[in-house]
mmCIF file of C-alpha atoms in Angstrom:
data_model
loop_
_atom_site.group_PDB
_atom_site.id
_atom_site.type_symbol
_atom_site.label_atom_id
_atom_site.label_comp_id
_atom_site.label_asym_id
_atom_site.label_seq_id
_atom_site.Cartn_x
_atom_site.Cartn_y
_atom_site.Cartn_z
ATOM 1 C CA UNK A 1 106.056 108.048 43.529
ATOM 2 C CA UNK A 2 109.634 107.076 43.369
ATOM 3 C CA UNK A 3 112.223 109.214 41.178
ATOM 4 C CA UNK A 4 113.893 107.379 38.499
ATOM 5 C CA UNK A 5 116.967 106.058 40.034
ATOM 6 C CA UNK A 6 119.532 103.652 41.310
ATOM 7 C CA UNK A 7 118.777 103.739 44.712
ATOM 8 C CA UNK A 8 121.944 102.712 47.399
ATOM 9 C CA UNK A 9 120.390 101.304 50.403
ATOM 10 C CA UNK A 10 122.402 99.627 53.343
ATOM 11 C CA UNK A 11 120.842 96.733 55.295
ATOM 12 C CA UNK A 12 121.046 96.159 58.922
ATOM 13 C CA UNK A 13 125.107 94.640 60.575
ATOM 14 C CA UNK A 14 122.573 92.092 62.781
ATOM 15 C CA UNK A 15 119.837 93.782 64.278
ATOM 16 C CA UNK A 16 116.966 94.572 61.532
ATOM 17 C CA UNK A 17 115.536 97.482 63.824
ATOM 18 C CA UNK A 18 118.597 99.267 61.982
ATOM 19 C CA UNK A 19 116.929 99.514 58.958
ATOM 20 C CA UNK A 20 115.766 103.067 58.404
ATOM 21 C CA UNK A 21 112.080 104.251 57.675
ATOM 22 C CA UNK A 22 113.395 105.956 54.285
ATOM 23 C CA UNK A 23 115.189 102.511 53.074
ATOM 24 C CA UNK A 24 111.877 100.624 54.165
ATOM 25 C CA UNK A 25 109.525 103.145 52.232
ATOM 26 C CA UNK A 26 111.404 102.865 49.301
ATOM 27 C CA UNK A 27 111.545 98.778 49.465
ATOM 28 C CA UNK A 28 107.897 99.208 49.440
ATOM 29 C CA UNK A 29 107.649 100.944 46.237
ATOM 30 C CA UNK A 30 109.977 99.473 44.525
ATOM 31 C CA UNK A 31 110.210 96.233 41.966
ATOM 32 C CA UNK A 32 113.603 95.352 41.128
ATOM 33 C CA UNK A 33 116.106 95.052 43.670
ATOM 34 C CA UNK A 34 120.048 94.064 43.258
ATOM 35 C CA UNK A 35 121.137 91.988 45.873
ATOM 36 C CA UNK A 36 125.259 90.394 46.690
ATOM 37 C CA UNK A 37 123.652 87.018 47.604
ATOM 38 C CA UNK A 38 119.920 86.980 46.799
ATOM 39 C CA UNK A 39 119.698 83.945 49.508
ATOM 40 C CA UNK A 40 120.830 85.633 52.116
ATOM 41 C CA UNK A 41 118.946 88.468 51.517
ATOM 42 C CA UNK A 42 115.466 87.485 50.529
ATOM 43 C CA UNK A 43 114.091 86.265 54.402
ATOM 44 C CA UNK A 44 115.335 90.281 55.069
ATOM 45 C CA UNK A 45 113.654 92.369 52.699
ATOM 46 C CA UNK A 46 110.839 89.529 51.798
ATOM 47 C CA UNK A 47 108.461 90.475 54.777
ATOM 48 C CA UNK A 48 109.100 94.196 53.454
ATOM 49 C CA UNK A 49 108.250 93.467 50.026
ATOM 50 C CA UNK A 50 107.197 89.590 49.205
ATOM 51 C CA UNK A 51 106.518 90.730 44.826
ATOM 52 C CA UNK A 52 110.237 92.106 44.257
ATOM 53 C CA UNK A 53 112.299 90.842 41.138
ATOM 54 C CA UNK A 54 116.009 89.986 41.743
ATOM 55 C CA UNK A 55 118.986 90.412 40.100
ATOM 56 C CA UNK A 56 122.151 89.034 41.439
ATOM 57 C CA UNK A 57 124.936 91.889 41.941
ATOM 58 C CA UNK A 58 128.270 89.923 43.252
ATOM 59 C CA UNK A 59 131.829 90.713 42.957
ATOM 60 C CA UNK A 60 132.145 88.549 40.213
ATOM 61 C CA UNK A 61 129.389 89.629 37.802
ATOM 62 C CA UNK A 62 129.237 93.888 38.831
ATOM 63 C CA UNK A 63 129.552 94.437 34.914
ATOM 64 C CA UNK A 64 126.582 91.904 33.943
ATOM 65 C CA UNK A 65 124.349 92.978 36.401
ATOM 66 C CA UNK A 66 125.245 96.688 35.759
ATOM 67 C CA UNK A 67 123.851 96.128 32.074
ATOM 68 C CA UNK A 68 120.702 94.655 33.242
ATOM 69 C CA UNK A 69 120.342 97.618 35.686
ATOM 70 C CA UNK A 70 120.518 99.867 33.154
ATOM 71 C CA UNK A 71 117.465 98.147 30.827
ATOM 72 C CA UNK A 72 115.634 97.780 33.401
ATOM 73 C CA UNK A 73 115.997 101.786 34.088
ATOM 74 C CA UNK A 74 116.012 102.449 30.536
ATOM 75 C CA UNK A 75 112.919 100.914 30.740
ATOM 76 C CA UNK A 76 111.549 103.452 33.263
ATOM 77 C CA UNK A 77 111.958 101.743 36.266
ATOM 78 C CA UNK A 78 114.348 102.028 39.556
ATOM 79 C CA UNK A 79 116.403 99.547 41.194
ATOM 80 C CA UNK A 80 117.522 99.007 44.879
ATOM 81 C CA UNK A 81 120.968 97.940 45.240
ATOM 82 C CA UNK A 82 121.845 96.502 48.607
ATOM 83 C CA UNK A 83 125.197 94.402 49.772
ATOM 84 C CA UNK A 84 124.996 91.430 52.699
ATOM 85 C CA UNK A 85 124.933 93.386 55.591
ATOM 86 C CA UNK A 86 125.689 97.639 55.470
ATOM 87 C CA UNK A 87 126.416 100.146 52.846
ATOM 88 C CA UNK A 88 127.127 98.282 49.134
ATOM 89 C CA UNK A 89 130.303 99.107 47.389
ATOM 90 C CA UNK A 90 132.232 99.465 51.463
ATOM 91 C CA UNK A 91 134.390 96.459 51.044
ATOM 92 C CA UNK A 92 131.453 95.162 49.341
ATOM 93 C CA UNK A 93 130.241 94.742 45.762
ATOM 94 C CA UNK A 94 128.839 97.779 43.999
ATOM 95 C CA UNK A 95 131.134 100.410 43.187
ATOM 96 C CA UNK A 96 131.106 98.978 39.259
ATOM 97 C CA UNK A 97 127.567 98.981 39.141
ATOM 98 C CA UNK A 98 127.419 102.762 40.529
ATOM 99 C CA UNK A 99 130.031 103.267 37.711
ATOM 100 C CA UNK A 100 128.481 102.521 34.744
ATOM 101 C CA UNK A 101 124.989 103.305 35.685
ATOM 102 C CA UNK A 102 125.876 107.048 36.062
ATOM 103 C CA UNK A 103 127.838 107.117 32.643
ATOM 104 C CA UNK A 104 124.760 105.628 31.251
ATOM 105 C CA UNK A 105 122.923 108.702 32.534
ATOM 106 C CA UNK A 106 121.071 107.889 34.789
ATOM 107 C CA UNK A 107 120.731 109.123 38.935
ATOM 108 C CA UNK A 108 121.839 107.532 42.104
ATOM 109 C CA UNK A 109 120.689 108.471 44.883
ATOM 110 C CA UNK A 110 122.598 107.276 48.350
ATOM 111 C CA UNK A 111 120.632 106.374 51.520
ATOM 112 C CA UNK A 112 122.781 106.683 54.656
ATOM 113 C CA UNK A 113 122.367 103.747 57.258
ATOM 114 C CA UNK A 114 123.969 100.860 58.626
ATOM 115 C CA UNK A 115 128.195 101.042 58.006
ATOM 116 C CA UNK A 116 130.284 98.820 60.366
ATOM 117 C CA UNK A 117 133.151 100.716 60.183
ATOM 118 C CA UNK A 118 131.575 103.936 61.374
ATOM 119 C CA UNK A 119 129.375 102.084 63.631
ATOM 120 C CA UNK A 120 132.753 100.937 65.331
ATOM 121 C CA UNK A 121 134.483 104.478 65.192
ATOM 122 C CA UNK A 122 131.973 105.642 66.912
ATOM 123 C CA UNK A 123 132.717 103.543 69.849
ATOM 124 C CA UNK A 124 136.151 103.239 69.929
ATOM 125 C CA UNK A 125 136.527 106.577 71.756
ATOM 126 C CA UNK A 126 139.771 107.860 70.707
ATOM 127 C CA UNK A 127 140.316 111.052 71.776
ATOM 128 C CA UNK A 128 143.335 112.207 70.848
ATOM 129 C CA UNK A 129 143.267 114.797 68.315
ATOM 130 C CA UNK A 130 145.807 112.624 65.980
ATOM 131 C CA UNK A 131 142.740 110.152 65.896
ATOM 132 C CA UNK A 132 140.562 112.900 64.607
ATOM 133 C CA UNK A 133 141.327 111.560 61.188
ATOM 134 C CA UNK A 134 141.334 108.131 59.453
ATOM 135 C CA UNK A 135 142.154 105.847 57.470
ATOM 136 C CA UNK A 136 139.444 103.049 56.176
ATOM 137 C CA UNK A 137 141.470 100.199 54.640
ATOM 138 C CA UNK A 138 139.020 97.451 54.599
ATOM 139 C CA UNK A 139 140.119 93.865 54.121
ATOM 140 C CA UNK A 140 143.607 93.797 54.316
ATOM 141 C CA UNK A 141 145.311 91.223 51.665
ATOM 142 C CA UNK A 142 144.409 87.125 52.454
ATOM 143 C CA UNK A 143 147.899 86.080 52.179
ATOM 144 C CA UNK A 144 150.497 86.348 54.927
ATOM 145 C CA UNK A 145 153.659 88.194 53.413
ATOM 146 C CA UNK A 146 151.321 90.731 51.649
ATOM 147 C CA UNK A 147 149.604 91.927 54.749
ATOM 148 C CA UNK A 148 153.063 92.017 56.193
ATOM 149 C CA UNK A 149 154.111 94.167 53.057
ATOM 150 C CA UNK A 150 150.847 96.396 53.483
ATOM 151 C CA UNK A 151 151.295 96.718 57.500
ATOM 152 C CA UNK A 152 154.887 97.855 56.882
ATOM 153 C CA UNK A 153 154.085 100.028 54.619
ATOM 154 C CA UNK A 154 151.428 102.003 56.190
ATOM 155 C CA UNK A 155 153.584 102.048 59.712
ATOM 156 C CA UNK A 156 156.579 103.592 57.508
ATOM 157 C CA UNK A 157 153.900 106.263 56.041
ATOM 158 C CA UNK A 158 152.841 106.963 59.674
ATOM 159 C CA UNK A 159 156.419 107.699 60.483
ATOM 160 C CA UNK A 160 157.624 109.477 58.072
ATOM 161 C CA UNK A 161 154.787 112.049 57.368
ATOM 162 C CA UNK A 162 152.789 113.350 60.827
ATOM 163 C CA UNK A 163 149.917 113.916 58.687
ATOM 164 C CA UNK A 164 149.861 110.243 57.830
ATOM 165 C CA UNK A 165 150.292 109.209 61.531
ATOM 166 C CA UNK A 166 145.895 108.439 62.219
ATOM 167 C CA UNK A 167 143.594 105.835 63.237
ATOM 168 C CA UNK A 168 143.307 102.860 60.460
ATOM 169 C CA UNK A 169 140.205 100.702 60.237
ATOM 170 C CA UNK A 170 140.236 97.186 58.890
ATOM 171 C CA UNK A 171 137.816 94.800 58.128
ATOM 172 C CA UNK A 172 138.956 91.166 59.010
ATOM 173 C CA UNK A 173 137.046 87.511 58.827
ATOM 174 C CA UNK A 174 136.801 84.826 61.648
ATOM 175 C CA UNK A 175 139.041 82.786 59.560
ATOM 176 C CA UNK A 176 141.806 85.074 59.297
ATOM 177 C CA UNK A 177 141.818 87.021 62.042
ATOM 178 C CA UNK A 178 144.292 85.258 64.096
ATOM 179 C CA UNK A 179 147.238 85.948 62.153
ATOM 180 C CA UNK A 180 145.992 89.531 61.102
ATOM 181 C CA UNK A 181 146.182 89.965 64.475
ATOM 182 C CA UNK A 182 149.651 88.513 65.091
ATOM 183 C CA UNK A 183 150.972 90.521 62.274
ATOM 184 C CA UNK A 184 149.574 93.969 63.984
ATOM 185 C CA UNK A 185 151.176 92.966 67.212
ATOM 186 C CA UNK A 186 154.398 92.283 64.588
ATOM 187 C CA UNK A 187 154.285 95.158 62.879
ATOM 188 C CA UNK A 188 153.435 97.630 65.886
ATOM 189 C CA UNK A 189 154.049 96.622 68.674
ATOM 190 C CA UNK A 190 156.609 98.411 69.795
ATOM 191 C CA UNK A 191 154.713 102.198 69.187
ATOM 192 C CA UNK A 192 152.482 103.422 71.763
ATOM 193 C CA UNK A 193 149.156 102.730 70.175
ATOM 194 C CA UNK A 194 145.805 100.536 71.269
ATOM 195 C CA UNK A 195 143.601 98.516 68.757
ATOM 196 C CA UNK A 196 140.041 99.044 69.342
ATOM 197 C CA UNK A 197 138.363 95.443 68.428
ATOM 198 C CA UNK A 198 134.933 95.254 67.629
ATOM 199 C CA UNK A 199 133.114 91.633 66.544
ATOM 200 C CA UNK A 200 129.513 91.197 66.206
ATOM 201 C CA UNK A 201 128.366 94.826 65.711
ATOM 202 C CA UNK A 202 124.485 95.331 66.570
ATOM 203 C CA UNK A 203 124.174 91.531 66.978
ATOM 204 C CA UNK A 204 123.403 89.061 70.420
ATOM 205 C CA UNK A 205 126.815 88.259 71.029
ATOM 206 C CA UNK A 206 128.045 92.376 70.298
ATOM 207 C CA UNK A 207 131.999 92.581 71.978
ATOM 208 C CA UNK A 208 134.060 96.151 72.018
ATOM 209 C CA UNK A 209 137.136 96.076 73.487
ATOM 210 C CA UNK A 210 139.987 98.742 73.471
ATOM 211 C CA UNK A 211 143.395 97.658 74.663
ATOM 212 C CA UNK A 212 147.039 98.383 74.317
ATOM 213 C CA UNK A 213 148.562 96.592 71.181
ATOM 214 C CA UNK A 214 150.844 94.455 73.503
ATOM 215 C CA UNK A 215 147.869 93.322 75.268
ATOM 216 C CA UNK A 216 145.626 91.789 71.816
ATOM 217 C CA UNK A 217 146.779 88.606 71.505
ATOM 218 C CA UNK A 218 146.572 87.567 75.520
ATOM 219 C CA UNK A 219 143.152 89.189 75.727
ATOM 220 C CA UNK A 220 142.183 87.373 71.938
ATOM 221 C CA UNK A 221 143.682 83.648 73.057
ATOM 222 C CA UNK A 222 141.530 83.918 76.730
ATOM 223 C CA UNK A 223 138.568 82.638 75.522
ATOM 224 C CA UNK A 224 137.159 81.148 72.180
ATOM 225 C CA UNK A 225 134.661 83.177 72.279
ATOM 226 C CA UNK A 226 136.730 86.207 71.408
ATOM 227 C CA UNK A 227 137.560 84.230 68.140
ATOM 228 C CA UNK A 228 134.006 84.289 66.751
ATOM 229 C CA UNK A 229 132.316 86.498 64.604
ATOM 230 C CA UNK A 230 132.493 89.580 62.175
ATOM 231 C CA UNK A 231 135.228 91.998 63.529
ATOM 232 C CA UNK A 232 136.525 95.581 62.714
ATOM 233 C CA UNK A 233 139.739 96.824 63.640
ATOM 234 C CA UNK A 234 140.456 100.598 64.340
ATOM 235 C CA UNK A 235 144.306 100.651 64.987
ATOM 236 C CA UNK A 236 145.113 104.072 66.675
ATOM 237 C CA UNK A 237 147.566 106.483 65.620
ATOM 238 C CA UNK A 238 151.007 106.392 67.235
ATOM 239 C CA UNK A 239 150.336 108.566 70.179
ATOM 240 C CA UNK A 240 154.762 108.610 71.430
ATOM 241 C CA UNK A 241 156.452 112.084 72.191
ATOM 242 C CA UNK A 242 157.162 112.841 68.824
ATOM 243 C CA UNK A 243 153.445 112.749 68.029
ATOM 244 C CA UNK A 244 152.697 114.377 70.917
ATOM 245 C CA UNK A 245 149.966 117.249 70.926
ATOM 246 C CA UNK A 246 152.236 120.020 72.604
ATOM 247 C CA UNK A 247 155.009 119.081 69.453
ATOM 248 C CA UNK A 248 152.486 118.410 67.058
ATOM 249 C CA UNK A 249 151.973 122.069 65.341
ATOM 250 C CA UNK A 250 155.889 122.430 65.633
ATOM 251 C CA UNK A 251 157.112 119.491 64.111
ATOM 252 C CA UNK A 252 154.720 120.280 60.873
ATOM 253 C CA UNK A 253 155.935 123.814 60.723
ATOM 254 C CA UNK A 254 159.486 122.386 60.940
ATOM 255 C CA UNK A 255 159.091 119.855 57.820
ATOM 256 C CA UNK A 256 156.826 122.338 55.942
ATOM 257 C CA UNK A 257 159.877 125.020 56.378
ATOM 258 C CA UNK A 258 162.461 121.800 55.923
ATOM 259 C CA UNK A 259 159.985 120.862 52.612
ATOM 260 C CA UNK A 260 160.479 124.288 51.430
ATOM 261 C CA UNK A 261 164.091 125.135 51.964
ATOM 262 C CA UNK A 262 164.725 121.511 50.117
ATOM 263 C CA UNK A 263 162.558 122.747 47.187
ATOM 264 C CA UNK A 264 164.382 125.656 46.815
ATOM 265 C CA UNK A 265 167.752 124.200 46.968
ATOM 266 C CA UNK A 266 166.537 121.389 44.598
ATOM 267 C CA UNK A 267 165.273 124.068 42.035
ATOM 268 C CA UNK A 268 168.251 126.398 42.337
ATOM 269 C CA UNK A 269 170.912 123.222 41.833
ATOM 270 C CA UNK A 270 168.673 122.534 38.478
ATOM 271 C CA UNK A 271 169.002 125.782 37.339
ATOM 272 C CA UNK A 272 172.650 126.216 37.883
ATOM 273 C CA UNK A 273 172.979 122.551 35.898
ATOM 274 C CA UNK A 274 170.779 123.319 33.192
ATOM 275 C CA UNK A 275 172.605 126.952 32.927
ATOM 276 C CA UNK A 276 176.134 125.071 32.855
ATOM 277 C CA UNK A 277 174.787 122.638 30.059
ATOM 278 C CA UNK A 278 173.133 125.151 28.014
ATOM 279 C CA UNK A 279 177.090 127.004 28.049
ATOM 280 C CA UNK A 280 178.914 124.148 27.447
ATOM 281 C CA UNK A 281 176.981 122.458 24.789
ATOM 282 C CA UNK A 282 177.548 125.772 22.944
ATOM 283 C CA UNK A 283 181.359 127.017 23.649
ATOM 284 C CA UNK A 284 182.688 123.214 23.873
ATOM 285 C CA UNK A 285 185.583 122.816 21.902
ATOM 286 C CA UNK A 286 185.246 120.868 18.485
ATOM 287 C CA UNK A 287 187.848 118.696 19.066
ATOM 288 C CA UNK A 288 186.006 117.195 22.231
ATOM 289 C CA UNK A 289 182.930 117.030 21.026
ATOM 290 C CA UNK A 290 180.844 114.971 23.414
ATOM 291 C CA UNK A 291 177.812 113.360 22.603
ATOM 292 C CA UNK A 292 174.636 114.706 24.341
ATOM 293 C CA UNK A 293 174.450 111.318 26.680
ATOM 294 C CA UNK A 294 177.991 111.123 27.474
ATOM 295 C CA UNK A 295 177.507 114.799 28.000
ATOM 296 C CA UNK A 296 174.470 114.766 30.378
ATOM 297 C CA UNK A 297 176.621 111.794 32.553
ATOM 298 C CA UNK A 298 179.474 113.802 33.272
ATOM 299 C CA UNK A 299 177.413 116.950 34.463
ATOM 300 C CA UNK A 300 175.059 114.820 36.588
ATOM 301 C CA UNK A 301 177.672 113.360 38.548
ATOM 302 C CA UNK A 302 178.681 116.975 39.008
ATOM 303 C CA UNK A 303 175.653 118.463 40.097
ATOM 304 C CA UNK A 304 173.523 115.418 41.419
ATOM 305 C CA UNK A 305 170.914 116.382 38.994
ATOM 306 C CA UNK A 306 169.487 113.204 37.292
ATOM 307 C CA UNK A 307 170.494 112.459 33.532
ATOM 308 C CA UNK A 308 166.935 112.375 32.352
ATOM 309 C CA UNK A 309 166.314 115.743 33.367
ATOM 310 C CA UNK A 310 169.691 117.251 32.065
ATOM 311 C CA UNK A 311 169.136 114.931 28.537
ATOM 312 C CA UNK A 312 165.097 116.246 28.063
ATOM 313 C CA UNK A 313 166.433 119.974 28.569
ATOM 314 C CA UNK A 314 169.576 119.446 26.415
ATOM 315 C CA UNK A 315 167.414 118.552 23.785
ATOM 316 C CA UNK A 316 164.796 120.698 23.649
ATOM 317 C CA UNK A 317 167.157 123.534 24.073
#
């Protein structure tokens, strides 16, 4: 007997060996299942269970579907959710429907399974210890100057903050992944990092490749074949000197103790500002008489503290 719930179940990447025991037990018992595209997925879970009822879950209908989930639980009876291929609501549909169905009241219970990007992790065998932690992005943006944006952005993050500086995973298409691939090579290129690609995870035609980031594109354009399929993309931390695990430790105690020295200099320059304001605003002559903005100006240009802060204190004062 099945506990009244939304139940999360993830469906094979290729191979449907991958599904689990649990998810199949459960597809046995249930009778309403919420599927991203029910004609993909019926010739899967049909030979499972040939008298389930389906409800189409797809990014463009999560709230609809999330309200006829929730009748048809109201009405004492649980629901499967499941995505294409892998763990709904992953770069997939479902996260809206999880929403809503638990501020309705009622459970969810997760099954674990079938995820391509930890599927991929798993073999991309980075070692280093600044790989230890990651970053999923998913699907990065479809059009070209916004990955470009994105890329930037997340290199600049890297190099700026050493706790920022991991392994990224992205999710990319067969259609697109040509130029997401020329904008990585772009973007960095020049850092000492490798791009683990993996395309057609659990599937006949299954490819995993690790190479250096200058080496992508001439490995991508030596065969067609390299162009086909599903891929994930784990891009590696910057592994250069500065990253480096004997400098590591050293360079975070030196920014924590920078980070804190700043703080304190920040805070004690307020204070002194503030204090200055506070005096003036009360001993100023009457003839000068400056208004509270012009007043707040002249002492930020003084002290480098901004006028919004000097002009909420002044006023509150």
């Amino acid at each position: 007997m099945l506990d009244l719930a939304l139940y999360i179940i993830p469906t094979p990447l290729g191979n449907t060996d991958d599904f689990t025991l649990r998810a199949i037990k459960i597809l046995q018992q249930i009778n309403f299942i919420a599927a991203e595209d029910t004609r993909h997925s019926k010739p899967l879970i049909t030979p499972i269970n040939s008298n389930l009822q389906w409800i189409s879950a797809h990014e463009h209908n999560e709230n609809q579907a999330a309200e006829e989930i929730i009748k048809i639980l109201q009405s004492h009876q649980s629901v499967a959710l499941i995505s294409d291929a892998g763990t709904p609501a992953i770069s997939d549909p479902g996260a809206k429907i999880v929403a809503k169905v638990r501020q309705a009241g009622f459970r969810i219970i997760p099954l674990p399974g079938a995820c391509a990007a930890v599927t991929a992790l798993s073999a991309a065998g980075l070692a280093n210890h600044l790989n230890s932690r990651f970053l999923f992005y998913g699907f990065l943006p479809t059009k070209n100057q916004q990955r470009l944006e994105i890329l930037n952005s997340l290199k600049t993050a890297s190099t700026l903050n050493l706790e920022l500086n991991q392994a990224i995973i992205f999710y990319e298409s067969p259609h697109r992944i040509a130029e997401t691939l020329q904008n990585l090579v772009e973007i960095f290129g020049r850092q000492n990092r490798s791009l683990t690609i993996a395309r057609e995870l659990s599937k006949i035609f299954e490819q995993i490749v690790t190479l250096k980031i200058n080496e992508v594109l001439q490995w991508f354009e030596s065969d067609k074949n390299h162009q086909k399929g599903e891929f994930v993309l784990i891009l590696s931390a910057d592994e250069t000197e500065k990253f480096s695990e004997k400098n590591s430790e050293k360079n975070s105690e030196k920014n924590s103790q920078n980070l804190v020295e700043n703080n304190f200099e920040n805070d004690l320059n307020k204070a002194f500002a503030f204090k200055f304001l506070a005096e003036f605003q009360k001993h100023q002559p009457k003839e000068l008489n400056l208004p509270p903005s012009k007043l707040c100006s002249l002492i930020a240009k003084i002290t480098n503290v901004s006028k919004k802060d000097l002009y909420d204190y002044l006023i509150n004062l």
